[in-house]
Coordinates of C-alpha atoms in Angstrom, one line a residue:
M1 CA -29.5 51.1 86.9
K2 CA -30.6 47.5 86.3
H3 CA -28.1 47.3 83.8
T4 CA -25.5 48.1 86.5
W5 CA -26.8 45.7 88.9
L6 CA -27.1 42.4 86.1
G7 CA -23.2 43.0 84.9
S8 CA -22.2 43.5 88.8
L9 CA -23.4 40.5 88.8
Y10 CA -21.9 38.5 86.0
L11 CA -18.6 39.9 87.4
A12 CA -19.2 39.3 90.5
L13 CA -20.2 35.2 89.9
A14 CA -16.9 35.0 87.4
A15 CA -14.7 35.9 90.0
S16 CA -16.1 34.2 92.5
I17 CA -15.6 31.4 90.2
W18 CA -12.3 32.1 89.9
G19 CA -11.5 32.3 93.5
G20 CA -13.0 28.0 93.5
M21 CA -10.1 27.7 90.6
Y22 CA -7.5 28.2 92.9
V23 CA -8.3 25.1 94.8
V24 CA -9.1 23.2 92.2
V25 CA -5.5 24.5 90.7
K26 CA -3.4 23.4 93.3
H27 CA -4.9 19.9 93.2
V28 CA -5.4 18.8 89.8
V29 CA -1.8 20.6 89.0
D30 CA 0.4 18.0 90.9
I31 CA -1.0 15.2 88.3
V32 CA -1.2 17.8 85.0
P33 CA 1.3 19.7 84.3
P34 CA 0.6 23.8 84.1
L35 CA 0.4 23.8 80.3
E36 CA -1.0 20.8 80.2
L37 CA -3.6 21.6 82.0
V38 CA -4.8 25.3 80.0
W39 CA -4.9 23.4 76.4
I40 CA -6.9 20.6 78.1
R41 CA -9.4 22.6 80.1
Y42 CA -9.5 24.9 76.8
V43 CA -10.3 21.7 75.2
I44 CA -13.0 21.1 77.7
A45 CA -14.3 24.6 77.3
F46 CA -13.9 25.1 73.3
I47 CA -16.4 21.7 73.3
A48 CA -18.7 23.4 75.8
L49 CA -19.0 26.5 74.2
L50 CA -18.9 25.2 70.7
I51 CA -22.2 23.1 72.0
I52 CA -24.1 25.8 73.2
G53 CA -23.4 28.0 70.5
V54 CA -24.7 25.8 67.6
A55 CA -27.5 24.8 70.1
T56 CA -28.4 28.8 70.7
K57 CA -27.7 29.0 66.5
Q58 CA -25.7 31.8 67.0
S59 CA -23.8 33.8 64.2
W60 CA -20.7 32.8 63.4
H61 CA -19.4 35.6 60.9
I62 CA -17.2 37.8 62.6
E63 CA -15.8 41.0 60.4
R64 CA -11.8 41.0 59.2
R65 CA -11.2 44.3 60.4
D66 CA -12.2 42.4 64.4
L67 CA -10.4 39.1 63.4
L68 CA -6.8 40.6 65.3
L69 CA -8.6 42.0 67.6
I70 CA -10.3 38.6 69.1
F71 CA -7.4 36.9 68.2
L72 CA -5.1 39.4 70.2
I73 CA -7.4 38.6 73.3
G74 CA -6.8 34.9 72.8
L75 CA -3.1 35.8 73.2
V76 CA -2.8 38.0 75.8
G77 CA -5.6 36.8 78.6
N78 CA -6.4 33.6 77.3
T79 CA -3.1 31.6 76.2
I80 CA -0.7 34.4 78.4
S81 CA -2.7 35.5 81.4
I82 CA -3.5 32.0 82.4
L83 CA -0.7 29.5 82.0
T84 CA 1.3 32.3 84.0
Q85 CA -1.5 31.7 86.3
E86 CA -1.2 28.3 86.8
V87 CA 2.5 28.2 87.1
G88 CA 2.1 30.6 90.0
T89 CA -0.4 28.7 91.1
M90 CA 2.3 25.6 91.6
L91 CA 5.4 27.8 92.5
S92 CA 3.8 30.2 95.2
T93 CA 0.8 30.1 97.5
A94 CA -2.7 30.6 97.7
Q95 CA -1.9 33.7 100.1
M96 CA 0.7 35.1 97.6
G97 CA -2.0 34.4 95.0
A98 CA -4.3 36.6 96.7
I99 CA -1.6 39.6 97.2
I100 CA -1.1 39.8 93.8
T101 CA -4.4 39.7 92.0
S102 CA -5.6 42.7 94.0
T103 CA -2.8 44.7 91.2
T104 CA -5.2 43.4 88.5
P105 CA -8.3 46.1 89.3
A106 CA -5.6 49.3 89.2
F107 CA -3.6 47.3 86.1
M108 CA -7.4 47.5 84.4
V109 CA -7.8 51.3 85.3
L110 CA -4.7 52.4 83.7
F111 CA -5.3 50.5 80.7
A112 CA -9.1 52.0 80.6
R113 CA -7.6 55.3 80.6
I114 CA -4.4 54.9 78.1
L115 CA -7.1 52.7 75.5
L116 CA -10.1 54.0 76.5
K117 CA -10.0 57.5 76.9
E118 CA -12.4 56.8 80.6
K119 CA -12.0 58.9 83.6
I120 CA -10.3 58.2 86.6
T121 CA -13.5 59.8 89.2
F122 CA -12.5 59.9 93.2
K123 CA -15.5 57.2 93.5
K124 CA -13.3 55.0 91.3
A125 CA -9.9 55.7 93.2
S126 CA -11.6 55.6 96.2
S127 CA -13.0 52.4 95.8
I128 CA -9.5 50.3 94.7
I129 CA -8.3 51.9 97.5
L130 CA -10.7 50.9 100.1
A131 CA -10.7 47.2 98.1
S132 CA -7.0 46.8 98.0
I133 CA -7.1 47.4 101.9
G134 CA -9.5 45.2 102.2
V135 CA -7.5 42.5 100.5
G136 CA -4.0 43.4 102.6
I137 CA -6.1 42.8 105.8
I138 CA -7.1 39.8 104.7
V139 CA -4.2 38.0 103.2
G140 CA -1.8 40.8 105.1
K141 CA -0.1 37.9 107.8
S142 CA 1.4 35.9 104.5
E143 CA 5.3 35.6 105.1
M144 CA 6.8 35.5 101.5
D145 CA 9.0 33.5 100.5
P146 CA 12.3 34.3 98.8
S147 CA 11.5 30.4 97.5
I148 CA 9.0 31.9 95.1
Q149 CA 9.7 34.3 93.9
L150 CA 9.5 33.5 90.6
G151 CA 6.1 32.2 91.6
G152 CA 5.2 36.4 92.1
V153 CA 6.5 37.3 89.0
S154 CA 4.3 35.0 87.0
L155 CA 1.1 35.9 88.8
L156 CA 2.0 39.3 88.2
I157 CA 1.9 38.8 84.8
A158 CA -0.4 37.3 84.7
A159 CA -2.6 39.7 86.4
L160 CA -1.2 42.7 83.6
T161 CA -2.1 40.0 80.9
W162 CA -5.3 39.9 82.6
A163 CA -6.0 43.6 83.3
L164 CA -4.8 44.1 79.5
M165 CA -7.6 41.5 78.0
S166 CA -10.3 43.0 80.0
V167 CA -10.2 46.0 78.2
L168 CA -9.8 44.6 75.0
I169 CA -13.2 42.9 75.4
K170 CA -14.4 46.9 75.7
R171 CA -13.2 47.0 72.3
V172 CA -15.2 44.5 70.5
P173 CA -18.7 45.6 68.6
G174 CA -21.6 44.7 70.7
Q175 CA -23.7 43.0 67.3
Y176 CA -21.7 40.1 67.9
S177 CA -22.5 37.1 70.6
Q178 CA -20.3 36.7 73.7
I179 CA -20.7 32.9 73.8
V180 CA -18.8 33.5 69.8
I181 CA -16.3 35.4 71.1
T182 CA -15.3 33.3 74.2
C183 CA -15.4 30.7 71.8
Y184 CA -13.1 32.1 69.3
T185 CA -10.6 33.3 71.9
T186 CA -10.5 29.7 73.3
L187 CA -9.3 28.2 69.6
A188 CA -7.0 31.1 69.6
A189 CA -5.4 29.6 72.7
I190 CA -5.8 26.1 71.8
V191 CA -4.3 27.0 68.2
L192 CA -1.1 29.2 70.1
L193 CA -0.2 26.0 72.5
T194 CA -0.8 23.2 70.7
P195 CA 2.5 23.2 69.2
F196 CA 4.0 23.6 72.7
T197 CA 1.8 21.2 74.1
I198 CA 1.4 18.4 71.6
S199 CA 4.8 16.5 72.0
R200 CA 4.0 16.3 76.3
L201 CA 0.5 14.7 75.9
P202 CA 2.2 11.2 75.8
E203 CA 4.0 11.6 78.7
L204 CA 0.5 11.7 81.3
D205 CA 0.1 9.8 83.7
Y206 CA -3.9 8.8 82.1
Q207 CA -4.3 5.7 84.9
A208 CA -3.8 8.6 87.9
M209 CA -6.1 10.9 85.9
M210 CA -8.9 9.1 85.7
H211 CA -9.1 9.4 89.6
P212 CA -12.7 11.4 89.3
S213 CA -11.2 14.5 91.7
I214 CA -8.9 14.5 88.3
W215 CA -11.6 14.4 85.6
G216 CA -14.0 16.3 87.6
G217 CA -11.7 19.0 88.7
L218 CA -10.9 19.2 84.7
L219 CA -14.3 19.3 84.3
Y220 CA -14.7 22.5 86.3
L221 CA -11.5 24.4 84.8
G222 CA -13.2 23.7 81.4
V223 CA -17.0 23.9 81.6
I224 CA -16.8 25.8 84.6
S225 CA -14.7 28.3 85.4
T226 CA -13.7 28.3 82.0
A227 CA -16.2 28.8 79.6
C228 CA -19.0 29.9 81.7
A229 CA -16.9 32.4 83.7
F230 CA -15.6 33.4 80.3
L231 CA -19.0 34.6 79.6
L232 CA -19.8 36.2 82.8
W233 CA -16.9 37.8 82.5
N234 CA -17.3 39.0 79.2
R235 CA -20.6 39.8 78.9
G236 CA -20.3 42.2 82.3
L237 CA -17.7 44.3 81.3
Q238 CA -19.5 45.3 78.4
M239 CA -22.1 46.4 80.8
L240 CA -20.2 48.4 82.6
N241 CA -17.2 51.0 82.4
A242 CA -13.8 49.1 82.4
S243 CA -12.1 50.6 84.9
S244 CA -15.4 49.6 87.7
G245 CA -15.8 46.2 86.4
G246 CA -11.9 45.8 87.5
L247 CA -13.3 46.3 91.0
F248 CA -15.0 42.7 90.9
F249 CA -12.2 41.0 90.1
F250 CA -11.2 41.4 93.7
F251 CA -14.1 38.7 95.0
Q252 CA -11.4 36.5 93.9
P253 CA -9.5 36.0 96.5
V254 CA -12.3 36.3 99.0
V255 CA -14.3 33.8 97.9
G256 CA -10.5 31.7 97.8
T257 CA -9.7 32.3 100.9
F258 CA -13.4 31.3 102.6
L259 CA -13.2 28.5 100.3
G260 CA -9.6 27.2 101.8
W261 CA -11.4 27.5 105.1
L262 CA -14.5 25.8 104.3
L263 CA -13.1 23.0 101.9
L264 CA -8.9 22.7 103.1
G265 CA -9.0 23.7 106.6
E266 CA -7.2 27.0 106.3
Q267 CA -8.0 29.1 109.4
I268 CA -9.8 32.6 109.2
G269 CA -10.0 35.1 111.6
L270 CA -11.7 38.4 112.0
S271 CA -9.2 39.8 109.2
F272 CA -11.1 38.3 106.9
W273 CA -14.4 39.4 107.7
I274 CA -13.3 42.7 108.2
G275 CA -11.7 42.8 104.4
T276 CA -14.2 41.8 102.8
I277 CA -16.4 44.6 104.7
F278 CA -13.7 46.9 102.8
I279 CA -14.3 45.3 99.6
F280 CA -17.8 45.3 99.6
I281 CA -18.0 49.0 100.7
G282 CA -16.0 49.3 97.3
V283 CA -17.7 47.7 95.0
L284 CA -21.2 49.9 96.2
F285 CA -19.0 52.8 95.6
V286 CA -18.4 51.7 91.3
I287 CA -22.1 50.6 91.6
R288 CA -23.6 53.9 92.8
D289 CA -20.9 55.8 90.5
E290 CA -22.0 54.3 86.9

């Protein structure tokens, strides 16, 4: 049970950090376009992870049979999912992002059933339904503008690929350090993105990037939102079933909405608190089911 609670804490913290990420991305992406933003945040994250790995004397050896799996995680999760998430955030609204984010746990249950043969228990299904209702209550009053449909499609791809990546992580052998795995998947993303990014870097407005809110945002996205949050998420998924772990992704829109109210002056009403209660009940269902 202690193992379950610790894994739950890791996943909740990771999703909460990503909830704050939307506010930062919305600000930074006005200066740094999505592709360059993803590349820069991964370079920062890779340096941070490398320093942590060397300082803690991690073993960097990976068996050849596992290299393809790690590359796929870097391609699907670190590259496609994050890039489409940044594009979707830029083109759409925070409300749409919250709605579409709520599909991720359902996709994780599906992939966990297909790839890991995990059973879909009544409690797991009930928890996803309760949490989905909670998110729907929180953002249900938002209006969908047809002009941002492309952003919605991009966010849906992000949710789908993130769910697949989260299930693939469960197939990584447990003897490897999560620091090393996260470092290698981050490196894979950098290698994949560099050919498309390198020619665009000279066009960045470096003077504007020197503003504290921009370089501070980049550091947050690289060190906290990428390096630390990925470590927490990957570690948490190793401690819980993939289908159960996905439910904690619901913390992201809750925290994002709360920070929008706290930092940006966005209004939240009774529906936010009612929806949050539904989400926490769903999470408790999963913890008790483990």
